[in-house]
mmCIF file of C-alpha atoms in Angstrom:
data_model
loop_
_atom_site.group_PDB
_atom_site.id
_atom_site.type_symbol
_atom_site.label_atom_id
_atom_site.label_comp_id
_atom_site.label_asym_id
_atom_site.label_seq_id
_atom_site.Cartn_x
_atom_site.Cartn_y
_atom_site.Cartn_z
ATOM 1 C CA ARG R 23 13.227 151.711 8.701
ATOM 2 C CA PRO R 24 16.133 153.979 9.436
ATOM 3 C CA GLU R 25 18.860 154.340 6.831
ATOM 4 C CA PRO R 26 20.671 152.530 5.367
ATOM 5 C CA ASP R 27 17.941 149.877 5.530
ATOM 6 C CA ALA R 28 15.091 152.137 4.396
ATOM 7 C CA ASN R 29 16.202 152.263 0.767
ATOM 8 C CA ALA R 30 16.633 148.481 0.606
ATOM 9 C CA LEU R 31 13.080 147.980 1.896
ATOM 10 C CA LYS R 32 11.819 150.623 -0.525
ATOM 11 C CA ALA R 33 13.398 148.750 -3.450
ATOM 12 C CA GLN R 34 11.786 145.469 -2.340
ATOM 13 C CA ILE R 35 8.321 147.030 -2.128
ATOM 14 C CA GLU R 36 8.744 148.864 -5.438
ATOM 15 C CA ALA R 37 9.753 145.549 -7.052
ATOM 16 C CA MET R 38 6.265 144.318 -6.078
ATOM 17 C CA GLY R 39 4.765 147.161 -8.123
ATOM 18 C CA HIS R 40 4.024 149.734 -5.420
ATOM 19 C CA ALA R 41 4.948 153.415 -5.271
ATOM 20 C CA VAL R 42 6.889 154.154 -2.085
ATOM 21 C CA SER R 43 7.877 157.282 -0.206
ATOM 22 C CA LEU R 44 10.330 157.132 2.697
ATOM 23 C CA GLU R 45 9.806 158.593 6.145
ATOM 24 C CA PRO R 46 12.450 157.143 8.496
ATOM 25 C CA LEU R 47 11.168 157.577 12.040
ATOM 26 C CA LEU R 48 14.508 156.802 13.689
ATOM 27 C CA ASP R 49 18.023 158.141 13.140
ATOM 28 C CA ILE R 50 20.764 155.707 14.158
ATOM 29 C CA GLU R 51 23.843 156.815 16.091
ATOM 30 C CA LEU R 52 26.500 154.102 16.240
ATOM 31 C CA LEU R 53 28.403 154.047 19.534
ATOM 32 C CA PRO R 54 32.061 153.140 20.080
ATOM 33 C CA ILE R 55 32.894 149.625 21.245
ATOM 34 C CA ALA R 56 35.946 149.014 23.413
ATOM 35 C CA PRO R 57 38.644 146.774 21.874
ATOM 36 C CA ASP R 58 38.277 144.220 24.686
ATOM 37 C CA ALA R 59 34.453 144.215 24.699
ATOM 38 C CA VAL R 60 34.181 140.566 23.623
ATOM 39 C CA SER R 61 37.302 139.203 25.316
ATOM 40 C CA ARG R 62 35.379 137.023 27.811
ATOM 41 C CA ALA R 63 32.596 135.997 25.435
ATOM 42 C CA GLN R 64 31.874 132.500 24.177
ATOM 43 C CA ALA R 65 29.554 133.955 21.514
ATOM 44 C CA ILE R 66 27.969 137.163 20.327
ATOM 45 C CA VAL R 67 24.265 137.907 19.994
ATOM 46 C CA ALA R 68 23.257 140.645 17.545
ATOM 47 C CA THR R 69 19.615 141.700 17.650
ATOM 48 C CA SER R 70 20.005 144.349 14.949
ATOM 49 C CA ARG R 71 22.018 145.005 11.809
ATOM 50 C CA ASN R 72 22.873 148.334 13.424
ATOM 51 C CA SER R 73 24.692 146.559 16.228
ATOM 52 C CA VAL R 74 26.704 144.577 13.662
ATOM 53 C CA ARG R 75 27.525 147.836 11.837
ATOM 54 C CA ALA R 76 28.803 149.338 15.094
ATOM 55 C CA LEU R 77 30.964 146.256 15.664
ATOM 56 C CA ALA R 78 32.311 146.545 12.116
ATOM 57 C CA GLU R 79 33.632 150.026 12.947
ATOM 58 C CA SER R 80 35.330 148.919 16.162
ATOM 59 C CA ALA R 81 38.703 147.527 17.149
ATOM 60 C CA ALA R 82 36.817 144.594 18.731
ATOM 61 C CA LEU R 83 35.886 143.209 15.299
ATOM 62 C CA ALA R 84 39.025 141.099 14.801
ATOM 63 C CA GLN R 85 38.502 139.242 18.084
ATOM 64 C CA ALA R 86 34.746 138.993 17.499
ATOM 65 C CA LEU R 87 35.226 137.278 14.124
ATOM 66 C CA GLU R 88 36.646 134.250 15.944
ATOM 67 C CA LEU R 89 33.397 133.753 17.894
ATOM 68 C CA PRO R 90 30.042 132.321 16.885
ATOM 69 C CA LEU R 91 27.405 134.988 16.224
ATOM 70 C CA PHE R 92 23.677 134.573 16.777
ATOM 71 C CA GLY R 93 21.856 137.036 14.514
ATOM 72 C CA VAL R 94 18.233 138.020 15.051
ATOM 73 C CA GLY R 95 17.284 137.203 11.469
ATOM 74 C CA PRO R 96 18.584 136.304 8.022
ATOM 75 C CA SER R 97 19.579 139.877 7.094
ATOM 76 C CA THR R 98 21.619 140.292 10.268
ATOM 77 C CA GLY R 99 23.208 136.908 9.596
ATOM 78 C CA GLU R 100 24.061 137.885 6.011
ATOM 79 C CA LEU R 101 25.677 141.118 7.184
ATOM 80 C CA ALA R 102 27.750 139.185 9.748
ATOM 81 C CA HIS R 103 28.881 136.728 7.048
ATOM 82 C CA SER R 104 29.868 139.620 4.776
ATOM 83 C CA LEU R 105 32.129 140.972 7.542
ATOM 84 C CA GLY R 106 33.912 137.630 7.860
ATOM 85 C CA PHE R 107 32.048 135.780 10.621
ATOM 86 C CA ARG R 108 32.375 132.067 9.867
ATOM 87 C CA HIS R 109 29.977 130.691 12.486
ATOM 88 C CA VAL R 110 26.615 132.449 12.155
ATOM 89 C CA VAL R 111 23.274 131.179 13.417
ATOM 90 C CA ALA R 112 20.362 133.269 12.149
ATOM 91 C CA GLY R 113 17.059 133.377 13.992
ATOM 92 C CA GLY R 114 13.600 133.881 12.600
ATOM 93 C CA GLY R 115 13.468 137.656 12.995
ATOM 94 C CA SER R 116 12.777 138.319 16.676
ATOM 95 C CA ALA R 117 15.023 138.178 19.726
ATOM 96 C CA GLY R 118 12.669 135.639 21.288
ATOM 97 C CA ASP R 119 13.356 133.292 18.358
ATOM 98 C CA LEU R 120 17.020 133.265 19.358
ATOM 99 C CA ILE R 121 16.461 131.901 22.866
ATOM 100 C CA PRO R 122 16.039 128.201 21.968
ATOM 101 C CA LEU R 123 18.857 128.436 19.417
ATOM 102 C CA ILE R 124 21.222 129.905 22.003
ATOM 103 C CA VAL R 125 20.201 127.374 24.655
ATOM 104 C CA GLY R 126 20.798 124.524 22.219
ATOM 105 C CA LYS R 127 24.162 125.718 20.935
ATOM 106 C CA THR R 128 25.961 127.218 23.947
ATOM 107 C CA ASP R 129 27.366 125.928 27.211
ATOM 108 C CA ALA R 130 26.912 128.145 30.270
ATOM 109 C CA ALA R 131 30.260 126.939 31.609
ATOM 110 C CA GLN R 132 32.089 128.421 28.598
ATOM 111 C CA GLY R 133 31.503 132.033 29.635
ATOM 112 C CA PRO R 134 29.021 134.788 28.969
ATOM 113 C CA LEU R 135 27.395 135.840 25.745
ATOM 114 C CA VAL R 136 27.814 139.446 24.643
ATOM 115 C CA HIS R 137 24.534 140.929 23.416
ATOM 116 C CA LEU R 138 25.201 143.761 20.973
ATOM 117 C CA ALA R 139 22.073 145.842 21.373
ATOM 118 C CA GLY R 140 20.465 149.190 20.943
ATOM 119 C CA GLU R 141 19.807 151.464 23.883
ATOM 120 C CA VAL R 142 16.145 150.403 23.770
ATOM 121 C CA VAL R 143 15.405 146.677 23.412
ATOM 122 C CA ALA R 144 12.090 144.901 22.953
ATOM 123 C CA CYS R 145 13.207 141.604 24.519
ATOM 124 C CA ASP R 146 15.287 141.170 27.678
ATOM 125 C CA LEU R 147 17.587 138.349 26.576
ATOM 126 C CA SER R 148 19.573 138.551 29.821
ATOM 127 C CA ALA R 149 16.542 137.635 31.931
ATOM 128 C CA ALA R 150 15.257 135.007 29.505
ATOM 129 C CA LEU R 151 18.616 133.237 29.300
ATOM 130 C CA ALA R 152 19.445 133.604 33.008
ATOM 131 C CA VAL R 153 16.631 131.121 33.657
ATOM 132 C CA GLN R 154 18.703 128.648 31.622
ATOM 133 C CA GLY R 155 21.873 129.521 33.577
ATOM 134 C CA ILE R 156 23.370 131.461 30.668
ATOM 135 C CA GLU R 157 24.990 134.804 31.486
ATOM 136 C CA VAL R 158 24.469 137.649 29.022
ATOM 137 C CA GLU R 159 26.386 140.914 29.054
ATOM 138 C CA LYS R 160 24.432 143.614 27.225
ATOM 139 C CA LEU R 161 26.627 146.019 25.284
ATOM 140 C CA VAL R 162 24.821 149.117 23.989
ATOM 141 C CA THR R 163 26.180 149.690 20.488
ATOM 142 C CA TYR R 164 23.770 152.268 19.067
ATOM 143 C CA ARG R 165 21.054 154.765 19.877
ATOM 144 C CA ALA R 166 17.944 155.256 17.799
ATOM 145 C CA HIS R 167 16.839 158.898 17.965
ATOM 146 C CA PRO R 168 13.170 159.492 17.093
ATOM 147 C CA ALA R 169 12.198 161.859 14.299
ATOM 148 C CA ARG R 170 10.928 165.225 15.544
ATOM 149 C CA ALA R 171 8.393 165.855 12.798
ATOM 150 C CA LEU R 172 6.934 164.371 9.654
ATOM 151 C CA SER R 173 8.275 165.624 6.345
ATOM 152 C CA SER R 174 5.942 167.983 4.505
ATOM 153 C CA GLN R 175 5.540 165.336 1.769
ATOM 154 C CA THR R 176 4.320 162.722 4.256
ATOM 155 C CA ALA R 177 2.096 165.177 6.127
ATOM 156 C CA GLN R 178 0.484 166.214 2.827
ATOM 157 C CA ALA R 179 -0.017 162.578 1.780
ATOM 158 C CA ILE R 180 -1.733 161.784 5.087
ATOM 159 C CA ALA R 181 -3.903 164.908 4.879
ATOM 160 C CA ALA R 182 -4.923 163.974 1.319
ATOM 161 C CA ALA R 183 -5.571 160.339 2.345
ATOM 162 C CA SER R 184 -3.352 159.248 -0.559
ATOM 163 C CA LEU R 185 -1.457 156.527 1.298
ATOM 164 C CA ASP R 186 -2.658 152.947 0.982
ATOM 165 C CA ALA R 187 -0.422 151.606 3.750
ATOM 166 C CA VAL R 188 2.277 152.552 6.222
ATOM 167 C CA VAL R 189 5.036 150.068 7.084
ATOM 168 C CA LEU R 190 6.038 150.239 10.748
ATOM 169 C CA MET R 191 8.741 147.804 11.830
ATOM 170 C CA SER R 192 8.392 147.896 15.610
ATOM 171 C CA PRO R 193 6.091 148.994 18.411
ATOM 172 C CA ARG R 194 8.450 151.915 19.020
ATOM 173 C CA THR R 195 8.207 153.220 15.454
ATOM 174 C CA ALA R 196 4.430 152.794 15.537
ATOM 175 C CA SER R 197 4.299 154.933 18.673
ATOM 176 C CA ILE R 198 6.571 157.581 17.130
ATOM 177 C CA PHE R 199 4.427 157.652 13.991
ATOM 178 C CA ALA R 200 1.220 158.080 16.008
ATOM 179 C CA GLN R 201 2.781 160.912 18.040
ATOM 180 C CA LEU R 202 4.037 162.709 14.932
ATOM 181 C CA VAL R 203 0.673 162.383 13.166
ATOM 182 C CA ALA R 204 -1.151 163.720 16.217
ATOM 183 C CA GLY R 205 1.430 166.476 16.684
ATOM 184 C CA ALA R 206 0.868 167.593 13.104
ATOM 185 C CA GLY R 207 -2.884 167.729 13.710
ATOM 186 C CA LEU R 208 -3.547 164.911 11.241
ATOM 187 C CA ARG R 209 -5.766 161.862 11.406
ATOM 188 C CA THR R 210 -5.033 158.507 9.767
#
């Protein structure tokens, strides 16, 4: 996980009795959000805590707090609640899980949804919801820059075969990890 989420995940795994070293494979760059970005929206969809963090730093937050927010999972929902969102619907952890929730709780006639998203998304909510007649405006709120190399600590641990497991949170991070391992001349 990128920071600031990496340390929280590390603490959870350590609480289970495991030794953990961090190797964030993505660096998050929050992007500015225009003050009127949610002015036409009936609801907001957040498929990442990073998108909620970007909203928190924007002038659009005050207007957004008046709208329902569909969060990809419980952690995104909790972050939205902590910012002051009163109407939060949390999905099961994937953007696809949100589709039936959105269909059941929105009315296409009430305007578009604003999807706060990263530059790269795993699920095209716009296409999936268009089939249901629901318009989605995607708003890119952050970029995830891939790591350029493994840390020497991680490279040494892989070379020594001293890792029991590697936690990869998405297909993109798995691909980055594989590229970095190969680029370092290592085998897993």
